[in-house]
Coordinates of C-alpha atoms and ligand atoms in Angstrom, one line a residue:
M20 CA -19.0 5.6 15.4
V21 CA -15.7 4.4 14.7
Q22 CA -12.9 4.8 17.6
K23 CA -10.8 2.1 17.2
I24 CA -9.3 0.9 13.7
G25 CA -7.1 -2.3 13.2
V26 CA -4.2 -2.6 10.4
I27 CA -3.0 -6.1 9.4
G28 CA 0.7 -5.6 7.9
A29 CA 2.9 -3.3 9.6
G30 CA 5.2 -2.5 6.4
L31 CA 5.1 0.4 4.0
M32 CA 1.3 1.1 3.6
G33 CA 0.5 -0.5 7.0
N34 CA 2.8 1.7 8.9
G35 CA 1.7 5.0 7.3
I36 CA -2.4 3.9 7.5
A37 CA -1.7 3.5 11.5
H38 CA 0.2 7.1 11.4
V39 CA -2.6 8.5 9.9
C40 CA -5.2 7.1 12.0
A41 CA -3.6 7.5 15.0
V42 CA -3.0 11.5 14.5
A43 CA -6.5 11.9 13.4
G44 CA -7.3 10.6 16.9
Y45 CA -8.5 7.4 16.5
D46 CA -7.3 4.4 18.5
V47 CA -5.3 2.0 16.3
V48 CA -3.8 -1.9 16.6
L49 CA -1.2 -2.5 14.3
A50 CA -0.3 -6.4 13.7
D51 CA 2.5 -8.2 11.7
L52 CA 4.1 -11.5 11.9
T53 CA 6.8 -10.9 14.1
E54 CA 7.7 -8.2 17.1
D55 CA 11.1 -7.3 15.1
R56 CA 8.8 -6.2 11.8
L57 CA 6.4 -4.2 14.3
S58 CA 9.5 -2.2 16.1
D59 CA 10.9 -1.5 12.8
A60 CA 7.6 0.0 11.9
M61 CA 7.1 1.8 14.8
Q62 CA 10.6 3.5 14.5
A63 CA 9.7 4.5 10.7
M64 CA 6.6 6.1 12.1
G65 CA 8.7 7.9 14.8
R66 CA 11.1 9.3 11.7
N67 CA 7.7 9.9 9.9
L68 CA 6.0 11.8 12.8
D69 CA 9.5 13.8 13.7
R70 CA 9.1 15.1 9.9
Q71 CA 5.6 16.3 10.5
V72 CA 6.6 18.0 13.7
R73 CA 9.9 19.9 12.0
R74 CA 7.5 21.2 9.1
G75 CA 5.1 22.4 11.7
L76 CA 1.9 20.1 10.7
L77 CA 2.0 18.7 14.0
D78 CA 3.0 19.5 18.0
E79 CA 5.2 17.0 20.2
I80 CA 2.0 16.5 22.3
G81 CA 0.1 15.5 18.9
K82 CA 3.2 12.8 18.3
A83 CA 3.4 11.9 21.6
E84 CA -0.7 11.0 21.7
A85 CA -0.7 9.8 18.4
V86 CA 1.9 7.1 19.1
N87 CA 0.4 6.2 22.5
R88 CA -2.6 5.4 20.8
I89 CA -1.1 2.6 18.6
K90 CA -0.7 -0.8 19.9
T91 CA 1.4 -3.2 18.3
T92 CA 0.5 -7.0 18.5
T93 CA 1.2 -10.5 16.6
D94 CA -2.2 -11.9 18.3
Y95 CA -5.4 -11.5 15.9
A96 CA -7.4 -11.5 19.3
D97 CA -6.4 -8.2 19.8
F98 CA -9.0 -6.9 17.0
G99 CA -12.0 -8.3 18.6
D100 CA -12.8 -4.3 20.1
C101 CA -12.1 -2.8 16.7
D102 CA -14.7 -1.4 14.8
M103 CA -13.1 -1.5 11.6
V104 CA -10.1 -3.4 10.2
I105 CA -7.5 -2.5 7.2
E106 CA -5.7 -5.0 5.7
A107 CA -2.2 -4.0 4.6
A108 CA -0.3 -7.4 4.3
T109 CA 1.6 -8.1 1.3
E110 CA 0.1 -8.1 -2.3
N111 CA -0.2 -12.0 -2.9
E112 CA -3.9 -13.1 -2.6
A113 CA -3.1 -16.6 -0.7
V114 CA -1.6 -14.2 2.0
K115 CA -4.8 -12.3 2.2
R116 CA -7.3 -14.9 2.2
Q117 CA -5.0 -16.4 5.2
V118 CA -5.1 -13.3 6.9
F119 CA -9.0 -12.7 6.5
E120 CA -9.3 -16.6 7.9
K121 CA -7.5 -16.2 11.0
L122 CA -9.3 -12.3 11.1
V123 CA -13.2 -12.9 11.1
P124 CA -13.5 -15.3 14.1
N125 CA -11.7 -12.4 16.3
L126 CA -14.1 -9.8 15.0
K127 CA -17.3 -8.1 16.4
P128 CA -20.3 -9.1 14.4
D129 CA -20.5 -5.4 13.0
A130 CA -16.9 -5.1 12.4
L131 CA -16.2 -3.8 8.8
I132 CA -13.0 -4.8 6.8
A133 CA -11.2 -2.9 4.0
S134 CA -7.9 -4.3 1.7
N135 CA -5.3 -1.5 1.0
T136 CA -4.8 -4.0 -2.1
S137 CA -3.5 -2.4 -5.2
S138 CA -4.9 -4.8 -7.7
I139 CA -6.6 -8.1 -6.3
S140 CA -10.4 -8.5 -6.9
I141 CA -12.4 -6.9 -4.1
T142 CA -15.3 -9.4 -4.8
R143 CA -13.2 -12.2 -4.6
L144 CA -11.5 -11.2 -1.4
A145 CA -14.7 -10.0 0.2
A146 CA -15.7 -13.7 -0.7
A147 CA -12.8 -15.0 1.8
T148 CA -14.6 -13.6 4.8
D149 CA -17.6 -14.4 6.4
R150 CA -19.1 -10.7 5.8
P151 CA -19.1 -9.7 2.2
S152 CA -21.6 -6.6 2.4
K153 CA -19.3 -5.3 5.2
F154 CA -16.1 -5.3 2.7
M155 CA -14.7 -3.1 0.6
G156 CA -11.5 -1.9 -1.1
V157 CA -10.1 1.2 0.7
H158 CA -6.5 2.0 -1.5
F159 CA -4.2 4.4 0.4
M160 CA -1.3 6.2 -2.0
N161 CA 2.3 5.8 -1.1
P162 CA 3.5 7.6 1.3
V163 CA 0.3 7.2 3.1
P164 CA 0.8 10.8 5.5
M165 CA 1.6 13.0 2.3
M166 CA -0.5 11.6 -0.7
N167 CA -4.2 12.9 -0.5
L168 CA -6.2 10.5 -2.3
V169 CA -7.8 7.3 -1.6
E170 CA -9.7 5.3 -4.0
L171 CA -12.8 4.0 -2.5
I172 CA -13.8 0.5 -4.1
R173 CA -17.3 -1.6 -4.1
G174 CA -17.6 -5.1 -4.2
I175 CA -20.6 -7.0 -5.7
A176 CA -22.1 -7.3 -2.4
T177 CA -20.7 -4.1 -0.5
E178 CA -23.4 -2.5 1.6
E179 CA -24.2 1.6 0.9
E180 CA -23.4 1.7 4.7
T181 CA -19.9 0.2 4.6
V182 CA -19.1 3.1 1.8
A183 CA -20.3 5.9 3.9
A184 CA -18.2 4.5 7.0
F185 CA -15.1 3.9 5.0
K186 CA -15.6 7.5 3.3
A187 CA -16.1 9.5 6.7
V188 CA -13.0 8.1 7.8
T189 CA -11.3 8.8 5.0
Q190 CA -12.5 12.1 5.1
R191 CA -11.5 12.3 8.9
L192 CA -8.0 11.2 7.9
G193 CA -7.9 14.2 5.4
K194 CA -7.7 12.3 2.6
I195 CA -9.7 13.0 -0.6
P196 CA -11.7 9.6 -1.5
V197 CA -12.6 8.9 -5.5
S198 CA -14.6 5.8 -6.5
A199 CA -13.5 3.1 -8.4
E200 CA -15.0 0.1 -9.9
D201 CA -13.4 -3.4 -8.9
F202 CA -11.6 -4.1 -12.1
P203 CA -7.9 -4.9 -11.9
A204 CA -5.6 -2.4 -10.2
F205 CA -8.7 0.6 -10.2
I206 CA -7.7 3.7 -11.5
V207 CA -4.3 5.1 -10.5
N208 CA -2.6 1.8 -10.6
R209 CA -4.1 0.6 -14.1
I210 CA -3.0 3.7 -15.4
L211 CA 0.6 4.2 -13.6
L212 CA 2.1 0.8 -13.5
P213 CA 1.9 -0.3 -17.3
M214 CA 3.6 3.3 -17.7
I215 CA 6.2 2.0 -15.3
N216 CA 6.5 -1.2 -16.9
E217 CA 7.0 0.7 -20.4
A218 CA 10.1 2.5 -18.7
I219 CA 11.6 -0.6 -17.5
Y220 CA 11.0 -2.2 -21.2
T221 CA 12.7 1.0 -22.5
L222 CA 15.9 0.2 -20.4
Y223 CA 15.8 -3.5 -21.2
E224 CA 16.0 -2.6 -24.9
G225 CA 18.4 -0.3 -24.4
V226 CA 16.5 2.6 -25.4
G227 CA 17.5 4.8 -22.4
S228 CA 20.1 4.4 -19.2
V229 CA 17.9 4.4 -15.8
E230 CA 19.4 8.3 -15.9
A231 CA 18.3 9.1 -19.4
I232 CA 14.8 7.7 -18.7
D233 CA 14.0 9.0 -15.5
M234 CA 15.3 13.0 -16.5
G235 CA 13.4 12.5 -19.8
M236 CA 10.2 11.9 -17.9
K237 CA 10.8 14.2 -14.9
L238 CA 11.6 16.9 -17.3
G239 CA 9.8 16.0 -20.6
A240 CA 6.8 15.1 -19.2
N241 CA 6.6 17.2 -15.8
H242 CA 6.5 14.0 -13.3
P243 CA 7.9 14.8 -9.9
M244 CA 9.9 11.8 -10.4
G245 CA 11.1 9.3 -12.8
P246 CA 9.5 6.2 -13.3
L247 CA 12.7 4.0 -12.4
E248 CA 12.8 6.1 -9.4
L249 CA 9.4 5.6 -8.7
A250 CA 9.6 1.9 -9.1
D251 CA 12.1 1.4 -6.8
F252 CA 9.7 3.7 -4.1
I253 CA 6.7 1.3 -4.5
G254 CA 8.8 -1.9 -4.6
L255 CA 9.7 -3.8 -7.7
D256 CA 8.0 -6.9 -6.2
T257 CA 4.6 -4.6 -6.1
C258 CA 5.0 -3.4 -9.5
L259 CA 5.3 -7.2 -10.6
A260 CA 2.5 -8.4 -8.5
V261 CA 0.5 -5.4 -10.0
M262 CA 1.2 -6.1 -13.6
Q263 CA 0.8 -9.9 -13.3
V264 CA -2.9 -9.2 -11.7
L265 CA -3.5 -6.6 -14.8
Y266 CA -2.1 -9.2 -17.3
D267 CA -4.3 -11.9 -15.7
G268 CA -7.2 -10.2 -15.1
L269 CA -7.2 -8.2 -18.7
A270 CA -6.1 -11.0 -20.5
D271 CA -4.4 -8.3 -23.0
T272 CA -0.7 -9.1 -23.7
K273 CA -0.1 -5.4 -23.6
Y274 CA 0.4 -5.9 -19.9
R275 CA 3.0 -8.9 -20.2
P276 CA 5.7 -7.8 -17.4
C277 CA 9.0 -7.0 -18.6
P278 CA 11.3 -9.5 -18.0
L279 CA 13.9 -7.3 -16.8
L280 CA 11.4 -6.4 -13.9
V281 CA 10.6 -10.0 -13.3
K282 CA 14.5 -10.7 -13.0
Y283 CA 15.2 -8.2 -10.3
V284 CA 12.5 -9.5 -8.2
E285 CA 13.9 -12.6 -8.5
A286 CA 17.4 -11.4 -7.7
G287 CA 15.9 -9.7 -4.5
W288 CA 16.3 -6.2 -5.7
L289 CA 13.3 -4.7 -4.5
G290 CA 13.9 -1.1 -4.3
R291 CA 14.3 1.4 -1.4
K292 CA 13.3 -1.1 0.9
T293 CA 16.0 -3.4 0.2
K294 CA 18.4 -0.6 -0.7
R295 CA 18.9 -2.1 -4.1
G296 CA 16.8 -1.6 -7.3
F297 CA 17.4 0.3 -10.3
Y298 CA 19.4 2.4 -8.0
D299 CA 21.6 1.4 -5.0
Y300 CA 20.8 3.1 -1.9
N301 CA 23.7 2.4 0.2
G302 CA 25.5 5.5 -0.1
P303 CA 24.3 9.1 0.5
D304 CA 23.1 9.4 -2.6
P305 CA 21.1 7.0 -4.8
V306 CA 23.4 5.6 -7.8
P307 CA 22.0 3.9 -11.2
T308 CA 22.7 -0.1 -11.1
R309 CA 23.1 -0.3 -14.6
Ligands
NAI3 P1 5.3 -4.4 2.8 O1 6.0 -5.8 2.1 O2 6.1 -3.1 2.9 O3 4.5 -4.7 4.0 C1 3.9 -6.2 4.1 C2 3.8 -6.4 5.6 O4 2.9 -7.5 5.8 C3 4.9 -7.1 6.2 O5 5.5 -6.5 7.0 C4 4.7 -8.4 6.2 O6 5.6 -9.4 7.4 C5 3.0 -8.0 6.5 N1 2.7 -9.6 6.5 C6 2.8 -10.6 5.6 N2 1.6 -11.5 6.2 C7 1.1 -11.3 7.3 C8 0.0 -11.8 8.0 N3 -0.5 -13.0 7.6 N4 -0.5 -11.0 9.1 C9 0.2 -10.0 9.5 N5 1.5 -9.3 8.8 C10 1.5 -9.9 7.4 O7 4.1 -4.2 1.4 P2 3.2 -3.0 1.7 O8 4.2 -2.0 0.2 O9 3.0 -1.7 2.7 O10 2.1 -3.2 0.4 C11 1.0 -3.6 1.5 C12 -0.4 -3.5 0.6 O11 -0.6 -2.3 0.4 C13 0.0 -4.5 -0.7 O12 -1.9 -4.9 -0.5 C14 0.3 -3.6 -1.6 O13 -0.4 -3.5 -2.6 C15 -0.8 -2.0 -1.2 N6 -0.2 -1.0 -1.4 C16 1.3 -0.7 -1.6 C17 1.5 0.5 -2.1 C18 2.6 0.6 -2.4 O14 3.4 2.0 -3.0 N7 3.8 0.0 -1.8 C19 0.5 1.6 -2.3 C20 -0.8 1.4 -2.4 C21 -1.1 0.0 -1.8

C-alpha cells in the first residue's frame, strides 16, 4: 500500500503534484534546492487550494489536512520512508541524472521512482538509477489540480507491478491514465509542441501578430487558449527543451525549434513565470510583446 510519496522539484508541476497527492490523502515529502523555492511553492499551493475551496471542491478542513500532510525539505535523506518518488525537477537530462544519483542511496529497496519528464527517454533515465524495473514515466498535465490526463510510460525494463502501482495512485488522484510508448515527447507533447512551434514561426515570419495568431486558433480551431498564450503558460524554456528532444530524438528537420523561441529563452523571457514571454504579465491584463 502506498502511503508516502516524495516529489522532487517544487516548481509549477512539483507543487501541483504534491497538492493533488496531499488532497487525496497521501503523506508527501516535497524537495527543492532552496528553502526559498519551497516557501514560494507552498504559497502557490495555498492559493490553488483556496481556489478549490471557493469553487466548493474542497472544504477548509480538507485544505488544512492537505497542507499538514506535506513536509518540505532540501535533504534527500527525508525520502527514506517514501513508497514512491515522483521527480519533477527542471527539464534537463543532466539535472535529472544528478537528482537520481543523489536519491537512490536514500531510498527503501522496494521504493518506486517516476519521472514527470515531458520528453526525455524513460529508458535512459531509468538506467541512471539502481532500479530500472521499478522506474517509469508518469506525465501529469499543467495545471495538475485541474487537468485529468496522466500519460503512463514504460521504459524497456519497467515491471508490470510498477505500472499497476502508479496506475492505482493516478486513479486515486482522480486522474485518467493513458499508456504511451517511450518515444520522444510521448503522445500529447509530440502533437502539441510542434503546433506551438509552428505558431511561433507564424509570428517570426510576420504572417500574423500575437493577438491574431491566438485569436485565430481560439475562434478558428476552437482551442480554449491560443498557442502563444499556452506557450507562455507552459514556460518557453520547457517548450524549447521539448522541441530539442523531438529534433534530436527523431532526427527530422520538421521539429527544428523556431529561432524566435530560442531568442526569447536566451533573453530570459520564459513566459508567465518570469512575467514576460509572448505577453507581458506585469499589468492587470496580459499585453502582447510583439
Ligand atoms: P519549473 O522550472 O517550474 O520547476 C523545476 C523545479 O525543479 C525548480 O523549482 C528547481 O529549483 C527544481 N530543481 C532543479 N534541480 C533540482 C534538484 N537537483 N533537486 C531538487 N529540485 C531541483 O519546471 P516545471 O514546469 O515544474 O517542470 C518540471 C518537470 O515537469 C519537467 O520535467 C517538465 O518537462 C515536466 N512537465 C512540465 C509541464 C509544464 O507545462 N510546465 C507539463 C508536464 C510536465
